[in-house]
């Protein structure tokens, strides 16, 4: 336009912008109300739809008001075109960030539902967010009339140099993806490395795996090291596992009676203690004629690895008390030292050594 700016133009433009802002505020109120209603339903799809609309519609209304106001002003064709492109890019950027947030949230929810723990594997969340943002950025450039072909070519040429410079980082990234895809380790699993570190896997991100020990310390392990070391996963193929306790009784004991009493103690522990497996079948296996005792192994069932300490603790206490009540003797090892002198032989009993009833 070639005419001069008038007060009427300014008023019309201001009304258009104010109308856009007002519509945006009304949309926020309406969408908040819809979000509260959607949260009460069992279907998660309505929550996602409302979340997307809440992130896009208010800003689109503001952009529409600004575009209408700009159209009412006597702007030149070039300026008007630039304003429209900027507003279009703004709306597209808003939609891109909203899509990245919503889709990454869906990926996080899926990861949490698969792992069954509060923590999640953020590597997939971060990859999803970066991919969506990159695609949105390229679309915005193309919309603004900027050719993305040279940019893609430059990225392809520089990709080799970037890969060499970030060799360790990329190794950790692909190792983390491989670990999660192969499902050898998932967040929430209890693992032990051949180097001795053990604990619950709390997170697997693009570079490291975070393992929380039972004393609440965190062990940070690079993904490449985790993928290349020997590891025991106590949560797979199932979380329940068996633990053993070594016990010994005297040679004068009635082994049938010992087995029956021990099984009764195992059943009481499995039934009463949190973390035990109630349907676990008691198992007592005699295996050794020792120097001062007959040794046997008791097999206990626990729900997960960290429960074994509490289960063994309660079992040993109850077993010791029950053996005392039943008169079952847990012998302490004794040694006799023979000292020989010319023409004489003296036997000196060695002091008894205390022995743990459970090995």
Short mmCIF file of C-alpha atoms in Angstrom, two decimals, residues 66-218:
data_model
loop_
_atom_site.label_atom_id
_atom_site.label_comp_id
_atom_site.label_asym_id
_atom_site.label_seq_id
_atom_site.Cartn_x
_atom_site.Cartn_y
_atom_site.Cartn_z
CA UNK A 66 -1.50 -10.26 14.77
CA UNK A 67 -1.88 -11.27 11.12
CA UNK A 68 -5.29 -9.56 10.93
CA UNK A 69 -3.88 -6.46 12.55
CA UNK A 70 -0.97 -6.40 10.11
CA UNK A 71 -3.41 -6.73 7.20
CA UNK A 72 -5.24 -3.62 8.41
CA UNK A 73 -2.06 -1.54 8.34
CA UNK A 74 -0.77 0.13 5.14
CA UNK A 75 2.26 -2.15 4.86
CA UNK A 76 4.22 -2.72 1.70
CA UNK A 77 3.90 -6.06 -0.03
CA UNK A 78 7.36 -7.15 1.04
CA UNK A 79 6.78 -6.24 4.69
CA UNK A 80 3.37 -7.92 4.73
CA UNK A 81 4.84 -11.07 3.20
CA UNK A 82 7.62 -11.11 5.79
CA UNK A 83 5.14 -10.70 8.65
CA UNK A 84 3.02 -13.58 7.35
CA UNK A 85 6.07 -15.83 7.02
CA UNK A 86 7.24 -15.00 10.54
CA UNK A 87 3.81 -15.72 11.99
CA UNK A 88 3.56 -18.97 10.01
CA UNK A 89 7.00 -20.02 11.25
CA UNK A 90 5.95 -19.12 14.81
CA UNK A 91 2.83 -21.29 14.64
CA UNK A 92 4.78 -24.16 13.08
CA UNK A 93 7.48 -23.89 15.75
CA UNK A 94 4.80 -23.98 18.46
CA UNK A 95 3.25 -27.05 16.86
CA UNK A 96 6.67 -28.72 16.60
CA UNK A 97 7.51 -28.17 20.27
CA UNK A 98 4.04 -29.38 21.27
CA UNK A 99 4.39 -32.49 19.12
CA UNK A 100 7.84 -33.19 20.57
CA UNK A 101 6.52 -32.86 24.11
CA UNK A 102 3.43 -35.00 23.53
CA UNK A 103 5.15 -37.77 21.57
CA UNK A 104 8.10 -37.94 23.97
CA UNK A 105 5.58 -38.16 26.81
CA UNK A 106 3.92 -41.09 25.07
CA UNK A 107 7.28 -42.79 24.64
CA UNK A 108 8.04 -42.21 28.32
CA UNK A 109 4.66 -43.71 29.31
CA UNK A 110 5.31 -46.78 27.16
CA UNK A 111 8.78 -47.19 28.67
CA UNK A 112 7.37 -46.94 32.18
CA UNK A 113 4.59 -49.43 31.45
CA UNK A 114 7.08 -51.90 29.97
CA UNK A 115 9.56 -51.58 32.82
CA UNK A 116 6.99 -51.33 35.59
CA UNK A 117 8.99 -48.74 37.52
CA UNK A 118 8.76 -45.04 38.04
CA UNK A 119 12.03 -44.38 36.26
CA UNK A 120 12.22 -44.72 32.52
CA UNK A 121 14.71 -45.23 29.74
CA UNK A 122 15.24 -41.61 28.66
CA UNK A 123 17.36 -42.57 25.67
CA UNK A 124 14.27 -43.22 23.56
CA UNK A 125 12.60 -40.09 24.90
CA UNK A 126 15.58 -37.92 23.95
CA UNK A 127 15.94 -39.51 20.51
CA UNK A 128 12.23 -38.98 19.81
CA UNK A 129 12.39 -35.35 20.90
CA UNK A 130 15.48 -34.60 18.79
CA UNK A 131 14.05 -36.27 15.67
CA UNK A 132 10.75 -34.37 15.88
CA UNK A 133 12.48 -31.04 16.51
CA UNK A 134 14.86 -31.64 13.59
CA UNK A 135 12.01 -32.49 11.21
CA UNK A 136 10.02 -29.45 12.34
CA UNK A 137 13.07 -27.20 11.87
CA UNK A 138 13.59 -28.43 8.31
CA UNK A 139 9.91 -27.93 7.48
CA UNK A 140 10.03 -24.36 8.83
CA UNK A 141 13.09 -23.60 6.70
CA UNK A 142 11.36 -24.98 3.62
CA UNK A 143 8.24 -22.93 4.40
CA UNK A 144 10.33 -19.78 4.66
CA UNK A 145 11.72 -20.47 1.21
CA UNK A 146 15.15 -21.55 2.40
CA UNK A 147 16.37 -24.59 0.47
CA UNK A 148 17.35 -27.41 2.78
CA UNK A 149 19.19 -29.39 0.09
CA UNK A 150 22.55 -27.61 0.69
CA UNK A 151 22.08 -28.04 4.42
CA UNK A 152 21.48 -31.78 4.05
CA UNK A 153 24.50 -32.03 1.77
CA UNK A 154 26.70 -30.20 4.26
CA UNK A 155 25.46 -32.46 7.05
CA UNK A 156 26.25 -35.51 4.96
CA UNK A 157 29.76 -34.32 4.21
CA UNK A 158 30.42 -33.27 7.78
CA UNK A 159 28.82 -36.40 9.21
CA UNK A 160 32.03 -38.38 8.92
CA UNK A 161 34.05 -35.77 10.79
CA UNK A 162 31.36 -35.54 13.48
CA UNK A 163 31.25 -39.32 13.81
CA UNK A 164 35.02 -39.48 14.30
CA UNK A 165 34.99 -36.66 16.83
CA UNK A 166 32.10 -38.18 18.79
CA UNK A 167 33.22 -41.79 18.47
CA UNK A 168 32.89 -42.61 22.17
CA UNK A 169 29.60 -40.76 22.49
CA UNK A 170 28.10 -42.57 19.49
CA UNK A 171 29.39 -45.89 20.83
CA UNK A 172 27.56 -45.27 24.11
CA UNK A 173 24.43 -44.16 22.25
CA UNK A 174 24.20 -47.25 20.05
CA UNK A 175 25.16 -49.49 22.97
CA UNK A 176 22.28 -48.05 24.99
CA UNK A 177 19.84 -48.58 22.13
CA UNK A 178 21.10 -52.15 21.68
CA UNK A 179 20.70 -52.91 25.40
CA UNK A 180 17.11 -51.69 25.46
CA UNK A 181 16.05 -53.22 22.15
CA UNK A 182 17.52 -56.61 23.07
CA UNK A 183 15.79 -56.33 26.50
CA UNK A 184 18.81 -57.74 28.30
CA UNK A 185 18.51 -54.91 30.81
CA UNK A 186 15.52 -52.71 31.58
CA UNK A 187 15.00 -49.96 34.17
CA UNK A 188 14.07 -51.59 37.46
CA UNK A 189 16.24 -54.69 36.99
CA UNK A 190 18.76 -55.71 39.65
CA UNK A 191 22.12 -56.45 38.04
CA UNK A 192 25.65 -57.37 39.08
CA UNK A 193 28.67 -56.69 36.88
CA UNK A 194 31.74 -58.90 36.73
CA UNK A 195 33.69 -56.00 38.23
CA UNK A 196 31.53 -56.20 41.37
CA UNK A 197 29.12 -53.27 40.99
CA UNK A 198 25.51 -54.18 41.63
CA UNK A 199 22.17 -52.48 42.19
CA UNK A 200 18.91 -51.44 40.57
CA UNK A 201 19.00 -49.95 37.06
CA UNK A 202 17.28 -46.58 37.42
CA UNK A 203 17.82 -45.06 34.00
CA UNK A 204 19.46 -45.69 30.64
CA UNK A 205 20.04 -42.48 28.71
CA UNK A 206 21.97 -41.61 25.57
CA UNK A 207 25.40 -41.95 27.26
CA UNK A 208 25.27 -43.69 30.63
CA UNK A 209 23.37 -46.21 32.71
CA UNK A 210 22.53 -45.18 36.27
CA UNK A 211 22.59 -48.00 38.85
CA UNK A 212 21.36 -47.38 42.39
CA UNK A 213 23.00 -49.53 45.05
CA UNK A 214 21.16 -50.79 48.13
CA UNK A 215 22.92 -48.11 50.21
CA UNK A 216 21.34 -45.45 47.91
CA UNK A 217 24.62 -44.57 46.19
CA UNK A 218 24.58 -44.17 42.42
#
